[in-house]
Short mmCIF file of C-alpha atoms in Angstrom, two decimals:
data_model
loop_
_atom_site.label_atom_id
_atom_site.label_comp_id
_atom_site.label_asym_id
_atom_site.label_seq_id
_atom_site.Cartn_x
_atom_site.Cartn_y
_atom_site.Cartn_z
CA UNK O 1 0.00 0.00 0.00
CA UNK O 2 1.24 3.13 -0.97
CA UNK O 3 2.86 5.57 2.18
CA UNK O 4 1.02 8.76 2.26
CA UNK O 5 2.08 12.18 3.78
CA UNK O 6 -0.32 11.41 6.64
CA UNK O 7 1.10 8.22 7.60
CA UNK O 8 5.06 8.98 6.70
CA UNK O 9 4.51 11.62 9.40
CA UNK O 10 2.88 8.97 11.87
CA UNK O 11 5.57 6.51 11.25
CA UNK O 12 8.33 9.19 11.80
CA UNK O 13 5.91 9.57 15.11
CA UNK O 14 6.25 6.24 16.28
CA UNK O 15 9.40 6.34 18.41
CA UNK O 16 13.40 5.56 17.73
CA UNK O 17 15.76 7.99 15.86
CA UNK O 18 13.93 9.21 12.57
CA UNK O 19 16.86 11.90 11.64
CA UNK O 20 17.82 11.59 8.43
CA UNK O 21 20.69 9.23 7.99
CA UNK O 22 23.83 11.26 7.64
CA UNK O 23 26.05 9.18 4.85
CA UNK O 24 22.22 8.83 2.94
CA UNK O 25 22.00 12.45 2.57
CA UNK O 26 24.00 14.95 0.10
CA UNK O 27 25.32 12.31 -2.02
CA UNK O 28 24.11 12.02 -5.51
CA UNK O 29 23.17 8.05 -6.67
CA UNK O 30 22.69 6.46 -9.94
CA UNK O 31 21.13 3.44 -10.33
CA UNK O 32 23.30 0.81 -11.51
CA UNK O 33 20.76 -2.72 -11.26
CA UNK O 34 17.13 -3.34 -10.13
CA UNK O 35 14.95 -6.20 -10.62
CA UNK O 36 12.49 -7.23 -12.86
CA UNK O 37 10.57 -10.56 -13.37
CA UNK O 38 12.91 -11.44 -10.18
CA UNK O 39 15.84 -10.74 -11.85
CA UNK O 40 18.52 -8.10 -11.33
CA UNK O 41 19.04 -6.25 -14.36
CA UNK O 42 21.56 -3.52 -15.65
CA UNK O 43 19.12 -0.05 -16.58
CA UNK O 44 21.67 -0.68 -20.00
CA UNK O 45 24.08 1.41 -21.54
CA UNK O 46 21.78 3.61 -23.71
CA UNK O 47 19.19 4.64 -20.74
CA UNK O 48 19.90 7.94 -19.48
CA UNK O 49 20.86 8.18 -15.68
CA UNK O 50 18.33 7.10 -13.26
CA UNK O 51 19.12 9.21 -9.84
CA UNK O 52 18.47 9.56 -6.24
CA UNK O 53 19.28 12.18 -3.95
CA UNK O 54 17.99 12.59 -0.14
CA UNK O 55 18.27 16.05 1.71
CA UNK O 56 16.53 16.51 5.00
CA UNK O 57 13.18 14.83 4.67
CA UNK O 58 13.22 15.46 0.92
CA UNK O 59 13.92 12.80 -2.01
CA UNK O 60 14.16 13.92 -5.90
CA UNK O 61 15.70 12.85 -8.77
CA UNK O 62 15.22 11.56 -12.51
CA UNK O 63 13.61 8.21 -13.57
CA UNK O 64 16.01 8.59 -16.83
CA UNK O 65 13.30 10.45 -18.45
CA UNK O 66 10.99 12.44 -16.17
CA UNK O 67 12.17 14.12 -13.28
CA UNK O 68 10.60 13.02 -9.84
CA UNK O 69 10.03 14.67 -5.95
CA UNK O 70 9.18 12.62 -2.51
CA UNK O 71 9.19 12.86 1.14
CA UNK O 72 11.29 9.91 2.93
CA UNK O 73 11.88 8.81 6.71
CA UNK O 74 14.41 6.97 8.09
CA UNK O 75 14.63 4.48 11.62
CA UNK O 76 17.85 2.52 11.75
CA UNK O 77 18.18 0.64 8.39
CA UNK O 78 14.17 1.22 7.82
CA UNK O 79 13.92 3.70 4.41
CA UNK O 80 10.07 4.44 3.44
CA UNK O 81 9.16 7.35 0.83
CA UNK O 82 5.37 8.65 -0.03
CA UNK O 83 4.44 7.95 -3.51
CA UNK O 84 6.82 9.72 -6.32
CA UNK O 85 5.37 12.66 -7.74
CA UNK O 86 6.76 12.80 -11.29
CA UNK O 87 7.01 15.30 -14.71
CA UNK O 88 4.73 14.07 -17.54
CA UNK O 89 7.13 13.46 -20.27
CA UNK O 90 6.33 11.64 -23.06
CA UNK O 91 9.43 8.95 -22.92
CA UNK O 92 11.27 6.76 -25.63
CA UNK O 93 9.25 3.09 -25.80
CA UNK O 94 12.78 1.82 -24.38
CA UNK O 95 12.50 3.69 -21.40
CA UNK O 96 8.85 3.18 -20.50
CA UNK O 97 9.30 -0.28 -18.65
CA UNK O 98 12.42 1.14 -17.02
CA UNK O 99 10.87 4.28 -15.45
CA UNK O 100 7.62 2.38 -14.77
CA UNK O 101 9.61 -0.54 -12.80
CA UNK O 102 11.54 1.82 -11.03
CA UNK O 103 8.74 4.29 -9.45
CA UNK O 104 7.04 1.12 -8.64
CA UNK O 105 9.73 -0.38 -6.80
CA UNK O 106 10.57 2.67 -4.58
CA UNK O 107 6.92 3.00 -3.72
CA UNK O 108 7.68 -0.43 -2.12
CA UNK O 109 11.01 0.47 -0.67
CA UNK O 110 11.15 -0.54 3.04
CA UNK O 111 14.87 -0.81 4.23
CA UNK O 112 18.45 0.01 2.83
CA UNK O 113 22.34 -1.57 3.55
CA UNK O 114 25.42 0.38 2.95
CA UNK O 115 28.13 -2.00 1.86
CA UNK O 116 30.98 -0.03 0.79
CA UNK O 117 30.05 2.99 -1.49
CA UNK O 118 27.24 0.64 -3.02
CA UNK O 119 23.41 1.79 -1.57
CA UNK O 120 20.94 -1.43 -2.15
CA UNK O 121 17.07 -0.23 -1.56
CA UNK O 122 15.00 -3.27 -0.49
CA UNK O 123 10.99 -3.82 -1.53
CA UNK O 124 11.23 -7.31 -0.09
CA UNK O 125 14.00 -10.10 -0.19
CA UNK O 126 13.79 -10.53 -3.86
CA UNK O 127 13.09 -6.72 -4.97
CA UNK O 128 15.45 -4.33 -4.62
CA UNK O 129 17.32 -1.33 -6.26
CA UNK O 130 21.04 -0.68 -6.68
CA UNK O 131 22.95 2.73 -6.77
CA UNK O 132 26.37 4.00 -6.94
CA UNK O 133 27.34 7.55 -6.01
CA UNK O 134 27.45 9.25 -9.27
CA UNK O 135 30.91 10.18 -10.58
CA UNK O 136 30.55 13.73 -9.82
CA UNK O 137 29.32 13.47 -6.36
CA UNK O 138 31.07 13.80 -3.05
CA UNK O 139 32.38 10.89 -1.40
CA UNK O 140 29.49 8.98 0.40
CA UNK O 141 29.96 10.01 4.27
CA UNK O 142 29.90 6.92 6.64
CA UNK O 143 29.11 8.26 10.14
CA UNK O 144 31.45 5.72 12.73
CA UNK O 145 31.33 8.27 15.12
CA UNK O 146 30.60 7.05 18.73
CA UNK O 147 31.90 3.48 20.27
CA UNK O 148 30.55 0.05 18.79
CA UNK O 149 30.32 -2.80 21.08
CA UNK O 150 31.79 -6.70 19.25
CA UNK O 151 28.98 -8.61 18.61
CA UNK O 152 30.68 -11.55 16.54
CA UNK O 153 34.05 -12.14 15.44
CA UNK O 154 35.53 -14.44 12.84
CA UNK O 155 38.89 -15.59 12.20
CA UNK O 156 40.10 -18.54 8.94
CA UNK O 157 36.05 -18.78 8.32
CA UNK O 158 35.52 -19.69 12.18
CA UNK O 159 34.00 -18.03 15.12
CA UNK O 160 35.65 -16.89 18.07
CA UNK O 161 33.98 -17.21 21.38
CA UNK O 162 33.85 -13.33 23.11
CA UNK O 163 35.44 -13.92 26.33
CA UNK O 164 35.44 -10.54 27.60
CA UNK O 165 33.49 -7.22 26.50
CA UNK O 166 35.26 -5.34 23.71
CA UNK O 167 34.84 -2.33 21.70
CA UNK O 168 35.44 0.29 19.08
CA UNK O 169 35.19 4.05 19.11
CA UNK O 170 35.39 6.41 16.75
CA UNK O 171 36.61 10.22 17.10
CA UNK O 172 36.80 13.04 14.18
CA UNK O 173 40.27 13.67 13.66
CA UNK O 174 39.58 17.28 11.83
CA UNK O 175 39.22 18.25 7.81
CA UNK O 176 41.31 15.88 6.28
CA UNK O 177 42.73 13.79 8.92
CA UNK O 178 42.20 9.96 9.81
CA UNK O 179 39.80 9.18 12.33
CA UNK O 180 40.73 8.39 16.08
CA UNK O 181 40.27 5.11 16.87
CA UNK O 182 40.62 3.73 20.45
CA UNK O 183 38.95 0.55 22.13
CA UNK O 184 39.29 -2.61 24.08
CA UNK O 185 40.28 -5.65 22.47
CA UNK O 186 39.39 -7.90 25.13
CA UNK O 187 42.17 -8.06 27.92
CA UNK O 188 44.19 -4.54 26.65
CA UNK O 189 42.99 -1.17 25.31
CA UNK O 190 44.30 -0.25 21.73
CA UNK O 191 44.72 3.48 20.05
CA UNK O 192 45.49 5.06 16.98
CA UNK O 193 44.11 6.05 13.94
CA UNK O 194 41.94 4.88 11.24
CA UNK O 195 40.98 6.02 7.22
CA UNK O 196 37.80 5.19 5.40
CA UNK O 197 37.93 5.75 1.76
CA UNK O 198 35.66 4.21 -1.30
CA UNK O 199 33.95 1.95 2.05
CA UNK O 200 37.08 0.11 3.09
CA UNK O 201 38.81 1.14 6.64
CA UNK O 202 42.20 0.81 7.57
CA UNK O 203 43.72 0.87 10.78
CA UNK O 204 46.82 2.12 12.28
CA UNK O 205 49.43 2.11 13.29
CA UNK O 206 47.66 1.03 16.23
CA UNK O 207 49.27 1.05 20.14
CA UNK O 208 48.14 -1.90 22.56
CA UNK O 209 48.74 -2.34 26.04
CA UNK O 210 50.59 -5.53 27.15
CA UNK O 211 48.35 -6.80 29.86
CA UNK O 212 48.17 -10.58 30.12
CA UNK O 213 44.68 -11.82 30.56
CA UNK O 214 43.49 -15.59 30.60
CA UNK O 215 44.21 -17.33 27.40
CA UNK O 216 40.75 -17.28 25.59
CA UNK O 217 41.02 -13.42 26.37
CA UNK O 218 43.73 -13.42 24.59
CA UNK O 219 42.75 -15.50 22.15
CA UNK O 220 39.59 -12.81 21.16
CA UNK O 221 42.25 -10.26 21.70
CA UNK O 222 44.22 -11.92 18.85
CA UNK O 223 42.06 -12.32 16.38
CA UNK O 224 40.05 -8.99 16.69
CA UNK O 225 43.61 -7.36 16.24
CA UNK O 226 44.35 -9.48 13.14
CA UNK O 227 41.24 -8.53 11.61
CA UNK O 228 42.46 -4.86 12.39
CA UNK O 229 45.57 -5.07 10.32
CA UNK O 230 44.31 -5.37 6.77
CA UNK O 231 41.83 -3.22 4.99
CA UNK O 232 38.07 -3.67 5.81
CA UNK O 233 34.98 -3.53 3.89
CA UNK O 234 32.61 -1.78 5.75
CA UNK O 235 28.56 -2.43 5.52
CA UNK O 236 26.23 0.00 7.55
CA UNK O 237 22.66 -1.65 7.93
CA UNK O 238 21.32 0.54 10.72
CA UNK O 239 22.86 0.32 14.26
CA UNK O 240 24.47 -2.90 13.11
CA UNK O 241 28.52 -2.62 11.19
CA UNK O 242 30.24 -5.11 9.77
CA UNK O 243 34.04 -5.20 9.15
CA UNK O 244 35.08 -7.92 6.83
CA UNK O 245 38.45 -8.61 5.12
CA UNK O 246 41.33 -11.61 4.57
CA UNK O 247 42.36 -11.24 7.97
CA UNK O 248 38.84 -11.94 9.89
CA UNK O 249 34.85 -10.68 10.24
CA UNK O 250 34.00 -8.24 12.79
CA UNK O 251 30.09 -7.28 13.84
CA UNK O 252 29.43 -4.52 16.15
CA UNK O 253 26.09 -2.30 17.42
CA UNK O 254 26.21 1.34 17.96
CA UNK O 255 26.19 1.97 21.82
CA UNK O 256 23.07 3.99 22.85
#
């Protein structure tokens, strides 16, 4: 059922965080795949653009021929938008299916993941739309900021029992500059610095205490800093983050 004004502004009502999501917002995406007849398809090389852009509580773009407006809301990796208003174009018979498939598929847009610097829409688990930011736009900006607690960690493909709490923070490190990273690994506290750039981080050089805790302590401790040494792929789905690369798999939810 299509979202109306009315009831985007009684969902937004209905408790949680409903600001706009920060690395959403000011970035300009094109639409590189969506589905049809349950497959994901390419929009092709001869459609023109098909774009998103979110500001505030405001959506817009093209459909590769018309242009379109909508209102949007946001609750951790929940994404709804009110039924696209669009131009009245008359469009190539090559486009029509396109533009028709996508307004009806954003209509039915209910959540969104971040992996990387690709943004993937979800109707349902078989529907879904794919953007990249478009080649002019600013980097997409993945707000870290604040401590993450370890959820799950994964080293060589197997789990790794969490023996002890441990965390991640965050900092700003000013226009420019890496960000501050600090947290507990599980028996010692580590610090340093951190860069995210086209969705991978990488950490360091990092500094570590040399506590010496019981061995499966150390053990989480291990593998959470091996993880740490090799670039990550980061995927933002809400208040959950994942960190995955050759060296291990780390999950983690934003602290209240």
């Amino acid at each position: 059922m299509p979202l109306s004004l009315a009831g985007l502004t009684a969902l937004a009502l209905q408790g949680g965080n409903t600001s706009p999501t920060p690395f959403l917002t000011g970035t300009v995406w094109t639409l590189t795949a969506l589905t049809d007849g349950g497959r994901l398809t390419s929009p092709g090389r001869l459609a023109p653009p098909v774009t998103l852009r979110l500001e505030g509580r405001d959506a817009a773009g093209s459909t590769g021929c018309n242009a379109y407006r909508s209102r949007f809301v946001t609750r951790a990796n929940t994404l709804r938008f009110t039924p696209l208003l669009t131009t009245r174009r008359a469009c190539p018979d090559f486009l029509d299916g396109l533009e028709d498939r996508f307004v009806t598929l954003m209509g039915q847009v209910r959540s969104f993941e971040l992996r990387g610097a690709t943004l993937t829409l979800f109707a349902d688990k078989a529907n879904r739309l794919v953007f990249r930011p478009a080649p002019s736009s600013p980097e997409v900006n993945m707000d870290l900021g604040g401590t993450w607690t370890v959820v799950r960690l994964e080293a060589d493909g197997h789990s790794v029992p969490l023996a002890s709490p441990a965390e991640l923070t965050f900092g700003e490190g000013g226009s420019g500059q890496p960000l501050r990273l600090s947290g507990q690994a599980g028996c010692n506290r580590l610090s340093g610095s951190a860069t995210l750039a086209e969705g991978l981080l990488t950490a360091g050089p990092l500094g570590v205490t040399r506590m010496l805790c019981a061995p499966e302590q150390m053990t989480q401790e291990a593998a959470l800093l091996r993880a740490l040494s090799a670039p990550l792929e980061v995927v933002l789905k809400g208040e959950t983050l994942r960190l995955g690369g050759p060296a291990g798999q780390i999950e983690l939810r934003r602290r209240a």
